[in-house]
mmCIF file of C-alpha atoms in Angstrom:
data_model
loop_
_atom_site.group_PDB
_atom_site.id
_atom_site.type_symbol
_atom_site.label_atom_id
_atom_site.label_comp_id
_atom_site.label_asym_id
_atom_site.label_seq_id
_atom_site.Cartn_x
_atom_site.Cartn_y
_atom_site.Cartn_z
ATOM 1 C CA UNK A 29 -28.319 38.632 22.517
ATOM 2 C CA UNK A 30 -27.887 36.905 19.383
ATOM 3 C CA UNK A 31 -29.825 37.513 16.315
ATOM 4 C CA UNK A 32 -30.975 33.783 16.575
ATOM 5 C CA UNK A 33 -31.921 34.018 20.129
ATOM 6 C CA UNK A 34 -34.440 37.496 19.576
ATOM 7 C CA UNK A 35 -36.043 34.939 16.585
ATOM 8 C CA UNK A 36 -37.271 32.127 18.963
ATOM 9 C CA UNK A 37 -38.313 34.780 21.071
ATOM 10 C CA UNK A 38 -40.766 35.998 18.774
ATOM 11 C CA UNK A 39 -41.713 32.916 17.648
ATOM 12 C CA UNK A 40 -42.153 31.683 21.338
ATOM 13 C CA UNK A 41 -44.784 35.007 21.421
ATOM 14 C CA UNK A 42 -46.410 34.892 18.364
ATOM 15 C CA UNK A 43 -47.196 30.915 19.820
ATOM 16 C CA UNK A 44 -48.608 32.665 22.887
ATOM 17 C CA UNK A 45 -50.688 35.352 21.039
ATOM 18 C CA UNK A 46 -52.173 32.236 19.194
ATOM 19 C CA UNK A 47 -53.010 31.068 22.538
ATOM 20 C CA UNK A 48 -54.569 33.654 23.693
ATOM 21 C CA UNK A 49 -56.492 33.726 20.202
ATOM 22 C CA UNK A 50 -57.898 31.014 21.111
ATOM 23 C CA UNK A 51 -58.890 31.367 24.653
ATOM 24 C CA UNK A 52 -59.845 34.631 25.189
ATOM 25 C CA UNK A 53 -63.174 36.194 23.262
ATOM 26 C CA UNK A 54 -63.275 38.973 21.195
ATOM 27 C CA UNK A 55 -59.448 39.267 20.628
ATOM 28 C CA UNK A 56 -58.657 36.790 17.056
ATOM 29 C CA UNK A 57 -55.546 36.541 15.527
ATOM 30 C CA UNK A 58 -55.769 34.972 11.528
ATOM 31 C CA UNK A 59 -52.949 32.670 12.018
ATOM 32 C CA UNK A 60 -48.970 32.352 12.373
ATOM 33 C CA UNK A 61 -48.007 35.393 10.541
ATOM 34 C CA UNK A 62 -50.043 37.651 11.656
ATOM 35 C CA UNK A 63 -49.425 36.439 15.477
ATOM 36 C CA UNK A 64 -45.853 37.235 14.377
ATOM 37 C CA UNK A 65 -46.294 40.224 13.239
ATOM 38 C CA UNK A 66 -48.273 40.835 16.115
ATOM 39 C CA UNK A 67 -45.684 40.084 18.297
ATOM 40 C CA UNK A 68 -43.261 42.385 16.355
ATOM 41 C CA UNK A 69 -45.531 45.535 16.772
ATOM 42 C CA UNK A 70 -46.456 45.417 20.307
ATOM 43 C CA UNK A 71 -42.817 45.555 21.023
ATOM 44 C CA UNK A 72 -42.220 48.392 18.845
ATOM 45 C CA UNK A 73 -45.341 49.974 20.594
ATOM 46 C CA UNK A 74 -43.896 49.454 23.617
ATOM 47 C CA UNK A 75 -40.713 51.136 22.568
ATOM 48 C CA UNK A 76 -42.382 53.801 21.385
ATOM 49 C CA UNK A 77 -44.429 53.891 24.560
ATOM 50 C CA UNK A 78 -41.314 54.144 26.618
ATOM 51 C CA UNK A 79 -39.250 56.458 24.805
ATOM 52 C CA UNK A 80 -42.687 58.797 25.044
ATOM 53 C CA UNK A 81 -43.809 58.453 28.117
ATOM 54 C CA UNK A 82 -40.449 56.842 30.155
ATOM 55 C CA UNK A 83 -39.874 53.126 31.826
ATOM 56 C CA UNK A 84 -42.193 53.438 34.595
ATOM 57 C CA UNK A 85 -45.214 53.340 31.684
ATOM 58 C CA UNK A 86 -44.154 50.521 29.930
ATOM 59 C CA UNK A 87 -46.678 48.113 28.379
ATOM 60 C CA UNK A 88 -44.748 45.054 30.125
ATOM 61 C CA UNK A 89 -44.137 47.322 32.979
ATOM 62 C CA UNK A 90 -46.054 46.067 36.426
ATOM 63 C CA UNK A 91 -48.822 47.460 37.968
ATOM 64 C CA UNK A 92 -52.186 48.792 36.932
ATOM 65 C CA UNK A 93 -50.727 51.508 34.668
ATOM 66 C CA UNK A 94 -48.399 49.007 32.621
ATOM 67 C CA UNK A 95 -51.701 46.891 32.336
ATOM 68 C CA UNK A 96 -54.061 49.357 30.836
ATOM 69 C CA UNK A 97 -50.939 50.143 28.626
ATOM 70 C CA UNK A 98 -50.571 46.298 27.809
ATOM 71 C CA UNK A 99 -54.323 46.720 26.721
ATOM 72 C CA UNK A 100 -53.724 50.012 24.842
ATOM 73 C CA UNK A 101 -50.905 48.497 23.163
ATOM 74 C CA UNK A 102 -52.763 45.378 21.847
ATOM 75 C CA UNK A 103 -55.896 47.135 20.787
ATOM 76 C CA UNK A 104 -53.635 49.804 19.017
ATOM 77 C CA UNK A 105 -51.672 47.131 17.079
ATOM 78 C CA UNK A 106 -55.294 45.521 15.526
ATOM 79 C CA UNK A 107 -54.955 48.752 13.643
ATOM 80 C CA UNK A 108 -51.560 48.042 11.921
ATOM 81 C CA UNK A 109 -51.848 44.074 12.141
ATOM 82 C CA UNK A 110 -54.158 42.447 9.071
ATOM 83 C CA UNK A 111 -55.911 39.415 10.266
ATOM 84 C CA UNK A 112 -56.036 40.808 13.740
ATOM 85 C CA UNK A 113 -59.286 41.568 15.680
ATOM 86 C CA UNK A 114 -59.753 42.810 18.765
ATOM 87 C CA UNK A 115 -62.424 45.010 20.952
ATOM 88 C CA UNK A 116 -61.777 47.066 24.148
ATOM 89 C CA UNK A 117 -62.854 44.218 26.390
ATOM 90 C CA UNK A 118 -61.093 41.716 23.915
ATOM 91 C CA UNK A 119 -57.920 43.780 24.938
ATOM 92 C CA UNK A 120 -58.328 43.742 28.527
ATOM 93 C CA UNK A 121 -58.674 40.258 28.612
ATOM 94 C CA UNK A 122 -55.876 39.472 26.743
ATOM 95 C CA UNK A 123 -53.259 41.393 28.661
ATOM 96 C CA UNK A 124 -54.959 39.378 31.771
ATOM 97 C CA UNK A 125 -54.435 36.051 30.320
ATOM 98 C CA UNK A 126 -51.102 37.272 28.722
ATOM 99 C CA UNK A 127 -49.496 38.469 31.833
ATOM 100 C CA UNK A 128 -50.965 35.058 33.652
ATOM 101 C CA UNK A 129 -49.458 33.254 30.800
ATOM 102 C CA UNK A 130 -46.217 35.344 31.728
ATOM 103 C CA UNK A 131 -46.360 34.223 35.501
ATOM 104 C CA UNK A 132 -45.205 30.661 33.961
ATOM 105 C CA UNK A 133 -43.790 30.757 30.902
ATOM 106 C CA UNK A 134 -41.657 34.116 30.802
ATOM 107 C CA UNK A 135 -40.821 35.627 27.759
ATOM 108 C CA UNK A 136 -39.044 38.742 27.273
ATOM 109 C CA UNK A 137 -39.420 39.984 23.888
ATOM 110 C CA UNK A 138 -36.407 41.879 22.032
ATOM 111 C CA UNK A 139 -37.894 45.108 23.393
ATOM 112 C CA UNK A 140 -37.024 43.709 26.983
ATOM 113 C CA UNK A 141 -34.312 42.219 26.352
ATOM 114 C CA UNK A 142 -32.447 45.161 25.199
ATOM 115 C CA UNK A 143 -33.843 47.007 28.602
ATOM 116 C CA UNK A 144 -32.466 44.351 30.615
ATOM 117 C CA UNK A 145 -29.131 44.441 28.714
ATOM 118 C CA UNK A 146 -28.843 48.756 29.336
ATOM 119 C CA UNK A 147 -29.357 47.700 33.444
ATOM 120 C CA UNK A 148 -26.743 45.106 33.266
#
């Protein structure tokens, strides 16, 4: 993919962490930036996540296991993210509305991309 194509990518997620910012409670995201950064760090997370613990525990894997990573993931990345809060609950809810959000407008971040590229 080109380098253009993994920018609007992360721009289309950081748009949809906003999103979720806004809708879910007790997950807050400061603005742009840090949604961006956001988005950059749960898909090295998830990286790191799958070069751990293989692609069958992947935080955009499917399943109950890639959800409670999804959650693990996001709650982690508060940590590393300024501007960025989130609680347990906070996290839980926003890998629901996330994946829902998925379900119609899919977005596969560079992280996914690059998986989908190795299968091909």
């Amino acid at each position: 993919m080109h380098f253009l194509g993994h920018v609007v990518r992360f721009i289309v997620s950081a748009i949809v962490l906003m999103i979720v910012g806004y809708i879910v409670p007790q997950f807050s995201v400061g603005g742009f930036w840090s949604a961006l950064l956001l988005a950059l760090v749960i898909a090295a997370l998830g990286w790191i996540v799958e070069g751990i613990f293989g692609k069958r525990v992947t935080p955009f894997g499917r399943g109950i296991v890639g959800f409670i990573m999804s959650a693990v993931v996001i709650w982690v990345a508060q940590f590393i993210v300024s501007g960025v809060s989130v609680t347990w609950l906070g996290a839980i809810l926003a890998a629901l509305v996330i994946g829902i959000i998925d379900l119609f407008i899919p977005v596969a971040t560079p992280y996914e991309a690059g998986r989908n590229k190795d299968r091909a």
